[in-house]
Amino acid sequence: MRTRNEDDVLSVHAIAGTHCVLLGLDVKKGYGQPMRDDTSTDLSVMLFGMALDSDGCRNGECKKVAATITTRAASTGVKVKDTSKAVFIGFAIEREDTKTKQRVSLNGGGPIQKFHFGDYTVLPGKEYVYTVRRMVTSRSKFVAFGSPVVVRISAVDPTKGTHGIYFNRGVAGSKAYTEKFGEFRKFTLVKKFGTCEWKSIINPRAIPDKEKSKEALAWLSRGLEEALLQFISQASGEEYQLLATVYEFTHEETIQAFASAVERGVNVKIIRHCKGSHRAKVKRNDIVKDESGNVVKDWIPDGPTEEAKKAIDAVGFTSLKHAHIWHHDTFIERTQGSGIMHNKFIILVKNSKPVQVWTGSTNSTDSGIYGQSNVGHIVRDSDVASQFQEYWDHLSQDLPGRKHSKKTEDVSGKEPMDVWNERQTSDLQGPVKSRSIQVIFSPRKTIDMLQWFADRMGNAKSSVHFTEAFGIAQPIAQILNQGRNGNKSSLDEGLRRSPRIARRHKEKDASDDSFLRFVLLDNKPSEHSSKKSRASAEKKGTDFVDYYDFKDNPFDRIAFGAILANDDHDANGESLTGLTSFVDYIHTKYLIVDALTDNPLVITGSANFSAASTEKNDENSLVIQGDTEVADVYFTEFMRLFDHFYSRDKYRQLGNESAGKLGRAWGEIVMDESWLLPYFDPSSQLYRERLLLR
């Protein structure tokens, strides 16, 4: 949902998701613009609002959403006698729950020194009124000043309508998590990518107090687990089927929910990833050979396969009948895929008719639900559910993923999945019809769909919002290395070598006003890996583009997963859950094009935007065009995470030097109007962001 209001000075643009309301703020031309032209100070350091941690309001109390700040004095309702001496210091925002009439200040007495603000304490389906005023300093006090601008907006209720979208919190590494559960922090030796280091961990499963553990799990899940279990529980009797696919499958509560469905008489069928490798059998340090002298090999399951088998076998039943169904008639092993069986969807079938489907990025694991950022997306549409069922039916036959040779076809006598997928869900060409839902299944014969995704980014009119966990594919990297609409950016033309020429072209780029591409990655790409990949590409004579080519592109605003440093002396340092050793922060796979227009595009599902996900793996993607409510949910959640991680990433880069540079600590209030500078500098990304969100 979106709404907007303005007066002669101030405008407020409100966008509501399920748990988020984002306010785009602006002041009219000629008012509140910086009084000086000095832009020598690092504009990134001026970015205020580092901490965006939040918690829901309970018992009449609400946590601050703005960064923790120290003010000289705070006051409300004070009249400013001499406005010529007042300094525009930021914004004051108040929120009212229209049902309970509860009011809360969201800026904690001090100013919000940003031109957008995210309220991440709202509850789905509830209506709120936001009152926004300018804030000035007068006689060393912060004073809300001028006429208020009021907007009324309702958060999206995911239990209603065609789409139900559920994001977990995805920010275990936050001050809020530490404040709530920091007493259970442990320093643990963690191995990642072959390197061991001590990490600060608050594992919700390991909290000895059962109630506190339950509270921590619910806080981290933020409704994702509850929605998943409720989806499964809809299958209440023998008239229902649950047709599922799983990759990683170890989450105790999800597995038990499926087992309980079996006990209710539901026909449960689950296709599970089942891969491994054959290795020489060793006995007493010798390789075992058969009578003909051939090496005897054992099949060794990979990690996801073995861990899922253990979790499945651990389930108990009250009757041998149901235990037999669970172990012999529920699971179908996917062994013949050309890549991994990476789907994570569930189809709800009633009286032999598919009615709903659950899909998204969420693996049924503790890390998927409580740790890294993930989304579960319900589509309550029988046509979409029917397409998923047809796909499921073919996967259940364990067909080859791709036709590697004539021998494959002759031996199996079956059509490979890539051929069937492209016939059932053909490659999209050009823009798709508005108010439509397209489904794309993988593997496919070519990477043409990956190029189509990149083309949508390249044809964006106002914005791109993109998440990726495992690196950026070349077609998309090529787009990120360009200017708007495929024009070369100043970086492509080698202008980094001349600061004067680069500055001139940067100002020219600014003529595109509000256009920005936001990119959210799990971690910063390795410079060493980049050099190796580049050298390999040069050896093959192929083009190669990655983060180190487009990281300074003025059209690309990039953030990585990060936490604030934690050590024995920092009680407020941030901790992760320790539930994963691979993807810590961002596991979602979605793309939003022109999010705030009337015809936004959202692409989401299990598939990463990669060649492997397109050509090899069993995957699914939803292509949703023209649904502003869906776009608003994904957009507000994206901005919540982007702001959270961008501020931490910048703190790691600049925090230590900012105190010496500015004479103040990172995140401390700027006491003059210099905080405005980047928002009114046409060469700044914050200028574009202000125009985009207003």
XYZ file of C-alpha atoms in Angstrom:
694
model
C 0.000 0.000 0.000
C 1.196 3.509 -0.794
C 0.018 6.980 0.135
C 1.412 10.491 -0.051
C 0.771 13.881 1.526
C 2.490 17.262 1.445
C 2.235 20.902 2.404
C 4.062 23.990 1.151
C 7.351 22.833 2.637
C 7.366 19.112 3.412
C 6.273 15.956 1.557
C 5.876 12.419 2.916
C 5.594 9.285 0.758
C 4.574 6.184 2.766
C 5.027 2.621 1.459
C 3.743 -0.266 3.585
C 4.764 -3.906 3.577
C 3.808 -6.503 6.188
C 6.160 -5.575 9.046
C 7.620 -2.405 7.524
C 6.499 1.096 6.664
C 9.038 3.191 4.777
C 8.653 6.974 4.701
C 10.267 8.916 1.869
C 10.796 12.502 3.049
C 11.535 15.668 1.138
C 11.533 19.431 1.535
C 10.442 21.744 -1.245
C 12.990 23.505 -3.393
C 14.468 26.529 -1.695
C 13.866 25.294 1.825
C 16.277 23.430 4.038
C 19.022 23.069 1.472
C 22.572 23.302 2.797
C 23.815 26.786 3.501
C 27.366 26.148 2.332
C 29.019 24.598 -0.680
C 31.874 22.803 1.059
C 31.607 19.150 0.062
C 35.117 18.181 1.057
C 33.927 16.116 4.015
C 33.378 12.463 3.184
C 29.667 12.274 2.404
C 29.423 8.650 3.460
C 30.504 9.543 6.976
C 27.642 12.023 7.188
C 25.082 9.270 6.720
C 23.143 9.143 9.965
C 20.797 6.449 11.227
C 23.200 3.564 11.551
C 21.189 1.326 13.839
C 17.862 0.246 12.427
C 17.157 -2.493 14.947
C 13.599 -2.688 16.122
C 11.226 -4.608 18.269
C 7.452 -4.584 18.500
C 5.601 -2.345 20.938
C 4.415 -4.126 24.075
C 2.719 -2.930 27.251
C 2.630 0.630 26.036
C 6.363 0.757 25.405
C 8.203 0.861 22.121
C 11.900 0.575 21.419
C 13.581 3.405 19.543
C 13.987 2.719 15.868
C 16.466 5.514 15.200
C 20.104 5.193 16.133
C 20.983 5.651 19.775
C 21.990 9.265 20.220
C 23.057 11.664 22.919
C 21.340 15.059 22.851
C 22.065 18.208 24.791
C 18.367 18.665 25.475
C 15.085 17.556 24.023
C 11.787 19.329 24.062
C 8.399 19.245 22.386
C 5.901 21.991 21.927
C 8.477 24.736 22.344
C 7.953 27.842 20.263
C 10.881 29.131 18.298
C 10.978 32.887 18.748
C 13.803 33.685 16.347
C 13.564 31.345 13.342
C 16.448 33.104 11.624
C 18.777 31.498 14.178
C 17.159 28.061 13.993
C 19.045 25.297 12.209
C 17.169 22.623 10.231
C 18.531 19.600 12.040
C 16.282 16.794 10.754
C 12.818 15.322 11.111
C 10.531 14.342 13.981
C 8.146 11.419 13.395
C 5.293 10.218 15.577
C 3.213 7.097 14.993
C -0.301 6.357 16.209
C -2.046 2.985 16.185
C -5.548 3.891 14.992
C -7.159 1.049 16.976
C -5.431 1.372 20.348
C -4.722 5.120 19.973
C -1.234 4.427 21.286
C 1.255 7.086 20.205
C 5.006 6.733 20.109
C 7.838 8.982 18.998
C 10.027 7.168 16.499
C 12.973 9.557 16.728
C 13.609 9.208 20.454
C 13.719 12.950 21.180
C 16.490 13.728 18.716
C 16.312 14.376 14.966
C 16.186 11.838 12.158
C 18.955 13.006 9.850
C 17.968 11.059 6.749
C 15.507 11.628 3.933
C 13.903 8.251 4.390
C 12.937 6.427 7.533
C 11.926 2.814 8.082
C 9.513 1.845 10.831
C 10.096 -1.854 11.357
C 7.873 -2.292 14.414
C 4.499 -2.404 12.651
C 2.236 -5.438 12.702
C 0.561 -6.991 9.635
C -2.941 -5.751 8.875
C -2.877 -2.850 11.348
C -3.528 0.769 10.424
C -1.210 3.587 11.505
C -1.066 7.357 11.289
C 2.343 9.020 10.906
C 2.884 12.664 11.800
C 6.069 14.189 10.362
C 7.473 17.589 11.281
C 10.720 19.380 10.696
C 13.072 19.577 13.647
C 15.307 22.546 14.412
C 17.805 23.506 17.076
C 16.916 26.499 19.198
C 18.825 27.478 22.323
C 20.577 24.107 22.370
C 17.285 22.233 22.228
C 15.787 20.026 19.554
C 12.367 21.374 18.693
C 9.658 19.968 16.399
C 8.770 22.943 14.241
C 6.205 23.956 11.645
C 2.967 22.390 10.479
C 2.840 18.585 10.525
C 2.270 16.423 7.476
C 0.081 13.424 8.288
C -0.251 10.128 6.400
C -2.527 7.191 7.197
C -1.550 3.719 5.993
C -2.244 0.036 6.698
C 0.354 -2.734 6.809
C -0.274 -5.617 4.398
C -2.051 -8.663 5.834
C -0.349 -11.738 4.301
C -3.221 -14.042 5.277
C -5.500 -12.353 2.720
C -5.414 -12.099 -1.053
C -3.569 -14.020 -3.746
C -0.107 -13.545 -2.257
C 1.081 -14.201 1.293
C 4.695 -13.097 1.739
C 6.688 -13.868 4.884
C 10.238 -12.681 5.555
C 12.143 -13.782 8.612
C 14.041 -11.132 10.552
C 17.361 -11.955 8.877
C 19.386 -9.679 11.177
C 20.478 -11.830 14.095
C 23.616 -9.688 13.972
C 21.916 -6.658 15.476
C 21.949 -4.627 18.660
C 18.350 -5.623 19.346
C 19.205 -9.345 19.383
C 22.176 -8.706 21.661
C 20.135 -6.544 24.020
C 17.435 -9.194 24.319
C 19.572 -12.338 24.506
C 23.161 -11.177 25.048
C 23.420 -12.955 28.405
C 23.608 -16.224 26.447
C 26.505 -15.143 24.243
C 29.354 -17.607 23.730
C 32.634 -17.273 21.868
C 32.907 -20.263 19.548
C 35.608 -21.446 17.164
C 33.990 -21.370 13.718
C 35.438 -22.800 10.508
C 34.420 -21.116 7.260
C 36.035 -21.498 3.840
C 38.877 -23.435 5.467
C 39.701 -20.704 8.006
C 39.029 -20.978 11.730
C 38.314 -17.965 13.911
C 36.584 -17.171 17.173
C 33.088 -15.784 16.687
C 30.580 -14.277 19.068
C 27.516 -16.537 18.925
C 24.051 -16.460 20.482
C 22.573 -19.798 19.419
C 18.823 -19.744 20.123
C 18.703 -23.547 20.254
C 21.434 -23.609 22.908
C 19.782 -21.168 25.337
C 19.244 -23.252 28.507
C 16.092 -21.386 29.562
C 13.360 -23.030 27.452
C 11.086 -19.978 27.493
C 13.934 -17.677 26.494
C 14.953 -20.109 23.765
C 11.393 -20.156 22.441
C 11.271 -16.351 22.561
C 14.558 -16.050 20.657
C 13.420 -18.476 17.952
C 10.127 -16.586 17.516
C 11.947 -13.232 17.355
C 14.284 -14.501 14.648
C 11.566 -16.282 12.653
C 9.319 -13.183 12.697
C 6.367 -15.186 11.422
C 8.150 -17.236 8.719
C 8.174 -20.507 10.671
C 4.635 -19.964 11.885
C 3.382 -19.361 8.334
C 5.163 -22.476 7.023
C 3.715 -24.709 9.733
C 0.255 -23.196 9.283
C 0.429 -23.845 5.539
C 1.154 -27.533 6.196
C -1.557 -27.743 8.877
C -4.239 -26.706 6.353
C -4.111 -30.316 5.138
C -6.434 -31.621 7.832
C -7.607 -34.978 6.525
C -7.757 -37.638 3.828
C -9.171 -35.264 1.196
C -5.821 -33.428 1.144
C -2.439 -34.032 -0.424
C 0.847 -32.279 0.289
C 3.286 -32.522 -2.623
C 6.647 -31.095 -1.600
C 10.241 -30.720 -2.731
C 13.118 -30.159 -0.317
C 16.830 -29.531 -0.623
C 18.167 -29.155 2.916
C 15.690 -30.776 5.307
C 16.644 -30.788 8.984
C 14.277 -28.314 10.689
C 12.685 -30.348 13.464
C 9.385 -28.472 13.551
C 8.805 -28.656 9.770
C 9.630 -32.361 9.631
C 7.277 -33.020 12.552
C 4.526 -30.999 10.812
C 4.765 -33.275 7.760
C 4.827 -36.357 10.010
C 1.721 -35.139 11.855
C -0.006 -34.681 8.490
C 0.736 -38.344 7.724
C -0.882 -39.292 11.031
C -3.970 -37.230 10.075
C -4.357 -39.328 6.941
C -2.984 -36.730 4.518
C -1.263 -38.142 1.459
C 2.212 -36.629 1.860
C 4.797 -37.013 -0.897
C 8.195 -35.299 -0.665
C 10.846 -35.258 -3.387
C 14.184 -34.795 -1.673
C 17.644 -33.980 -2.951
C 19.715 -37.149 -3.035
C 23.243 -36.819 -4.364
C 26.636 -38.207 -3.533
C 29.755 -39.707 -5.039
C 31.369 -43.118 -5.415
C 34.648 -43.554 -3.599
C 37.053 -46.450 -3.320
C 36.193 -48.729 -0.425
C 38.992 -48.903 2.125
C 39.470 -51.654 4.686
C 42.395 -51.767 7.069
C 44.063 -48.968 5.103
C 43.918 -50.980 1.869
C 41.720 -50.350 -1.171
C 39.230 -53.210 -1.540
C 39.105 -54.982 -4.919
C 36.781 -57.668 -6.263
C 37.759 -61.043 -7.728
C 38.482 -59.445 -11.099
C 40.821 -56.917 -9.564
C 38.435 -53.997 -9.977
C 38.262 -51.397 -7.236
C 35.142 -51.731 -5.091
C 33.433 -48.398 -4.594
C 30.995 -47.189 -1.956
C 28.382 -44.521 -2.563
C 28.915 -41.646 -0.135
C 25.988 -39.194 0.238
C 26.686 -35.468 0.213
C 26.010 -33.310 3.288
C 22.384 -32.288 2.606
C 21.456 -35.876 1.682
C 23.002 -37.467 4.759
C 21.744 -34.844 7.218
C 18.192 -35.053 5.847
C 18.212 -38.858 6.144
C 19.203 -38.618 9.801
C 16.476 -36.069 10.542
C 13.838 -38.145 8.731
C 14.821 -41.321 10.592
C 14.630 -39.536 13.957
C 10.836 -39.017 13.747
C 8.708 -41.224 15.991
C 5.105 -42.352 15.450
C 2.362 -43.722 17.679
C 1.528 -46.478 15.188
C 3.601 -48.787 13.006
C 1.228 -48.085 10.124
C 2.143 -44.422 9.986
C 5.818 -45.164 10.617
C 5.797 -47.505 7.621
C 4.108 -44.871 5.423
C 6.680 -42.278 6.511
C 9.716 -44.444 5.793
C 8.511 -46.337 2.718
C 5.829 -44.296 0.970
C 6.512 -40.602 1.636
C 9.922 -39.721 0.224
C 11.082 -39.839 -3.383
C 14.821 -39.555 -3.944
C 15.933 -37.216 -6.728
C 19.142 -38.820 -7.951
C 19.216 -38.180 -11.713
C 19.230 -34.392 -11.809
C 22.000 -32.667 -13.728
C 22.674 -30.432 -10.710
C 21.229 -30.198 -7.228
C 17.503 -30.533 -6.448
C 17.299 -26.969 -5.127
C 13.505 -26.507 -5.078
C 11.755 -25.755 -1.773
C 8.042 -25.716 -2.561
C 4.878 -27.321 -1.187
C 1.628 -27.760 -3.128
C -1.644 -27.961 -1.189
C -4.090 -30.235 -3.016
C -7.729 -30.607 -1.926
C -10.037 -33.184 -3.485
C -7.457 -33.781 -6.241
C -7.336 -30.064 -7.143
C -4.169 -28.016 -6.463
C -5.221 -24.818 -4.707
C -2.114 -23.160 -3.225
C 1.653 -23.329 -3.407
C 4.364 -22.305 -0.946
C 7.696 -21.376 -2.539
C 10.618 -19.029 -1.973
C 14.203 -19.211 -0.785
C 13.722 -20.862 2.612
C 15.345 -24.221 3.235
C 13.773 -26.310 6.001
C 16.715 -25.790 8.332
C 17.420 -23.784 11.466
C 19.743 -21.501 9.501
C 17.116 -20.967 6.801
C 14.374 -19.981 9.223
C 16.210 -18.311 12.114
C 19.523 -17.161 10.641
C 20.178 -15.843 7.120
C 17.552 -13.662 5.413
C 14.862 -15.720 3.647
C 11.346 -15.445 2.283
C 8.379 -17.785 2.063
C 5.867 -16.855 -0.653
C 2.366 -18.334 -0.803
C 0.405 -18.087 -4.064
C -3.304 -18.800 -3.586
C -4.031 -19.388 -7.261
C -5.160 -22.739 -8.642
C -3.640 -22.105 -12.094
C -0.208 -21.412 -10.612
C -0.538 -24.370 -8.221
C -1.492 -26.609 -11.185
C 1.685 -25.629 -13.037
C 3.732 -26.561 -9.982
C 1.925 -29.906 -9.721
C 2.680 -30.783 -13.347
C 6.326 -29.957 -12.703
C 6.281 -31.985 -9.468
C 4.775 -34.985 -11.295
C 7.679 -35.010 -13.760
C 10.310 -34.511 -11.063
C 8.821 -37.420 -9.110
C 9.781 -39.733 -11.996
C 13.444 -38.864 -11.327
C 13.985 -37.946 -14.970
C 17.427 -36.887 -16.222
C 18.001 -33.180 -15.775
C 19.546 -32.634 -19.197
C 20.148 -34.658 -22.322
C 23.915 -35.022 -22.182
C 24.129 -37.475 -25.070
C 22.117 -39.819 -27.236
C 23.094 -42.582 -24.872
C 21.225 -40.891 -22.020
C 18.016 -40.757 -24.038
C 18.368 -44.313 -25.372
C 18.999 -45.844 -21.945
C 16.282 -43.995 -20.076
C 13.768 -43.702 -22.886
C 12.525 -40.589 -21.104
C 12.477 -36.940 -22.040
C 14.927 -34.897 -19.923
C 13.565 -32.225 -17.592
C 15.144 -29.328 -19.510
C 13.195 -30.226 -22.670
C 9.929 -30.567 -20.760
C 10.520 -27.353 -18.788
C 11.052 -25.232 -21.873
C 8.002 -26.669 -23.562
C 5.762 -26.087 -20.536
C 7.239 -22.735 -19.504
C 8.913 -21.282 -22.561
C 11.558 -18.578 -22.333
C 10.054 -15.144 -21.849
C 10.544 -12.591 -24.613
C 10.509 -8.871 -23.921
C 8.196 -7.255 -21.337
C 5.473 -9.463 -19.858
C 1.794 -8.664 -19.512
C 0.836 -6.451 -16.566
C -1.108 -8.007 -13.672
C 0.265 -11.456 -14.487
C 2.113 -14.313 -12.763
C 4.522 -16.329 -14.894
C 6.235 -19.477 -13.620
C 9.685 -20.552 -14.811
C 11.122 -23.985 -14.032
C 14.693 -25.234 -14.364
C 16.879 -26.840 -15.626
C 16.664 -25.308 -19.094
C 18.541 -25.957 -22.321
C 20.172 -22.512 -22.417
C 20.826 -19.537 -20.172
C 18.461 -17.352 -22.203
C 16.233 -16.784 -19.162
C 19.227 -15.513 -17.201
C 19.845 -13.048 -20.008
C 16.154 -12.071 -19.888
C 16.508 -11.272 -16.185
C 19.556 -9.133 -16.975
C 17.652 -7.380 -19.783
C 14.858 -6.458 -17.365
C 17.476 -4.780 -15.178
C 18.967 -3.062 -18.181
C 15.575 -1.678 -19.252
C 14.631 -0.375 -15.793
C 13.173 3.126 -15.837
C 13.617 4.216 -12.214
C 15.210 1.567 -9.987
C 16.541 -1.943 -9.487
C 16.671 -3.831 -6.178
C 18.621 -7.086 -6.356
C 19.767 -9.714 -3.837
C 22.344 -12.433 -4.451
C 24.043 -14.895 -2.131
C 26.637 -16.637 -4.296
C 28.211 -14.135 -6.655
C 26.926 -12.209 -9.652
C 26.513 -13.920 -13.030
C 28.165 -12.320 -16.053
C 24.975 -11.127 -17.844
C 23.925 -9.242 -14.707
C 27.436 -7.998 -13.943
C 27.562 -6.524 -17.448
C 24.391 -4.531 -16.698
C 25.721 -3.326 -13.341
C 28.834 -2.092 -15.106
C 26.776 0.158 -17.384
C 25.060 3.467 -16.934
C 21.339 3.852 -17.303
C 19.535 2.126 -20.210
C 22.693 0.414 -21.418
C 24.787 3.594 -21.756
C 28.387 3.236 -20.723
C 29.201 4.604 -17.312
C 32.222 6.787 -16.765
C 34.007 3.743 -15.365
C 33.685 1.857 -18.663
C 35.522 4.646 -20.426
C 38.540 4.454 -18.163
C 37.784 7.747 -16.492
C 39.004 6.628 -13.085
C 42.458 7.631 -14.300
C 41.487 11.310 -14.470
C 39.655 12.680 -11.406
C 38.787 15.898 -13.233
C 37.182 14.099 -16.202
C 35.568 11.541 -13.903
C 33.971 14.362 -11.897
C 32.612 15.936 -15.083
C 31.079 12.633 -16.207
C 29.720 11.968 -12.730
C 27.837 15.262 -12.922
C 26.595 14.241 -16.368
C 25.393 10.907 -14.954
C 23.470 12.840 -12.296
C 21.203 14.193 -15.008
C 19.425 10.822 -14.788
C 18.065 12.161 -11.495
C 16.644 9.412 -9.321
C 17.753 6.269 -11.176
C 19.589 3.812 -8.889
C 20.391 0.115 -8.720
C 20.519 -1.281 -5.187
C 22.538 -4.487 -4.788
C 22.525 -6.558 -1.586
C 25.125 -9.353 -1.343
C 25.854 -11.905 1.354
C 29.508 -10.930 1.539
C 32.093 -8.798 -0.163
C 33.558 -10.621 -3.172
C 37.102 -11.861 -2.728
C 39.678 -9.761 -4.538
C 41.915 -12.822 -4.845
C 39.127 -14.852 -6.486
C 38.361 -11.917 -8.754
C 41.925 -11.809 -10.039
C 41.948 -15.554 -10.669
C 38.645 -15.441 -12.563
C 39.801 -12.464 -14.588
C 43.055 -14.173 -15.532
C 41.172 -17.316 -16.540
C 38.749 -15.314 -18.708
C 41.609 -13.454 -20.402
C 43.303 -16.753 -21.147
C 40.116 -17.991 -22.832
C 39.637 -14.696 -24.644
C 36.253 -14.015 -23.008
C 34.908 -10.898 -21.313
C 34.813 -10.777 -17.528
C 33.104 -8.215 -15.276
C 32.644 -8.351 -11.529
C 32.210 -6.220 -8.422
C 35.650 -4.635 -8.749
C 34.639 -3.190 -12.116
C 31.337 -1.616 -11.070
C 31.814 -0.934 -7.354
C 32.316 2.792 -8.020
C 29.573 3.099 -10.629
C 27.402 6.060 -9.497
C 24.265 4.133 -10.489
C 25.067 1.152 -8.204
C 24.503 1.331 -4.451
C 25.950 -1.834 -2.925
C 25.777 -3.377 0.549
C 27.154 -6.590 2.067
C 26.262 -8.632 5.106
C 28.153 -7.366 8.161
C 27.991 -7.038 11.929
C 29.544 -4.598 14.354
C 32.693 -5.977 15.965
C 32.276 -7.924 19.180
C 34.885 -8.657 21.828
C 35.083 -9.296 25.566
C 34.957 -5.574 26.325
C 31.951 -4.697 24.161
C 28.698 -5.678 25.845
C 26.703 -4.257 22.931
C 28.686 -5.909 20.149
C 26.661 -7.973 17.706
C 26.482 -11.760 17.437
C 25.244 -14.249 14.850
C 23.276 -17.406 15.634
C 26.007 -19.891 14.685
C 23.392 -21.950 12.843
C 25.220 -21.818 9.520
C 28.847 -21.967 8.453
C 28.257 -20.976 4.831
C 25.678 -18.228 4.140
C 25.445 -15.957 7.174
C 23.385 -13.012 5.963
C 21.588 -13.008 2.595
C 20.051 -16.169 1.127
C 17.125 -14.604 -0.766
C 16.980 -14.633 -4.560
C 14.778 -11.806 -5.761
C 14.845 -8.917 -8.176
C 12.568 -5.859 -8.198
C 12.499 -3.598 -11.241
C 10.857 -0.144 -11.015
C 9.542 -0.932 -7.538
C 7.666 2.321 -6.919
C 5.983 2.618 -10.304
C 2.466 1.446 -11.173
C 3.870 -1.530 -13.087
C 6.660 -3.058 -10.978
C 8.307 -6.394 -11.742
C 9.164 -8.889 -8.981
C 11.098 -12.106 -9.655
C 11.442 -14.490 -6.720
C 11.813 -18.195 -5.932
C 14.431 -20.833 -5.226
C 16.674 -20.016 -8.186
C 19.762 -17.904 -7.810
C 20.394 -15.630 -10.763
C 23.150 -17.882 -12.065
C 24.004 -20.164 -14.945
C 23.916 -23.251 -12.690
C 20.421 -22.421 -11.437
C 19.252 -21.885 -15.003
C 20.894 -24.802 -16.826
C 21.581 -27.502 -14.225
C 19.609 -27.346 -10.995
C 15.973 -28.191 -10.344
C 14.588 -24.720 -9.573
C 11.515 -22.497 -9.769
C 10.925 -18.763 -10.172
C 7.828 -16.572 -10.038
C 7.699 -13.598 -12.403
C 5.089 -11.175 -11.046
C 4.319 -8.110 -13.138
C 2.184 -5.134 -12.153
C 1.256 -6.129 -8.574
C 2.126 -3.079 -6.463
C 1.278 -4.774 -3.153
C 3.708 -7.621 -3.823
C 6.349 -5.092 -4.888
C 5.757 -2.996 -1.747
C 6.334 -5.980 0.545
C 9.555 -6.991 -1.208
C 10.720 -3.380 -1.514
C 10.226 -2.457 2.162
C 11.939 -5.657 3.305
C 14.806 -4.999 0.903
C 15.292 -1.475 2.237
C 15.126 -2.719 5.835
C 17.995 -5.114 5.214
C 19.906 -2.809 2.893
C 19.954 0.055 5.405
C 20.892 -2.337 8.195
C 23.864 -3.839 6.369
C 24.969 -0.744 4.443
C 25.441 1.211 7.660
C 27.494 -1.585 9.214
C 29.582 -1.976 6.109
C 30.293 1.765 6.061
C 31.094 1.717 9.750
C 33.705 -0.955 9.170
C 35.182 1.123 6.348
C 34.974 4.582 7.893
C 33.939 4.330 11.519
C 37.379 4.277 13.019
C 38.535 7.320 11.083
C 35.319 9.350 11.285
C 35.975 10.605 14.821
C 39.266 12.174 13.834
C 37.835 13.509 10.604
C 34.756 15.171 12.021
C 35.520 15.528 15.717
C 32.566 13.293 16.586
C 31.727 9.620 16.829
C 30.122 7.558 14.093
C 26.346 8.022 14.192
C 26.477 11.062 16.443
C 24.162 13.953 15.589
C 25.483 16.561 13.156
C 24.767 19.875 14.872
C 24.672 22.021 11.733
C 23.151 21.719 8.288
C 26.092 19.863 6.783
C 24.111 16.618 7.135
C 22.005 17.864 4.205
C 24.903 18.142 1.782
C 24.812 14.701 0.155
C 21.044 14.841 -0.272
C 21.295 17.998 -2.410
C 24.527 17.213 -4.248
C 23.493 16.002 -7.757
C 26.590 13.790 -7.955
C 25.668 11.924 -4.748
C 23.788 8.646 -4.566
C 21.840 10.025 -1.612
C 20.549 12.779 -3.895
C 19.182 10.147 -6.274
C 17.791 8.130 -3.390
C 15.917 11.181 -2.059
C 14.334 11.815 -5.456
C 13.450 8.146 -5.901
C 11.683 7.769 -2.553
C 9.986 11.126 -2.210
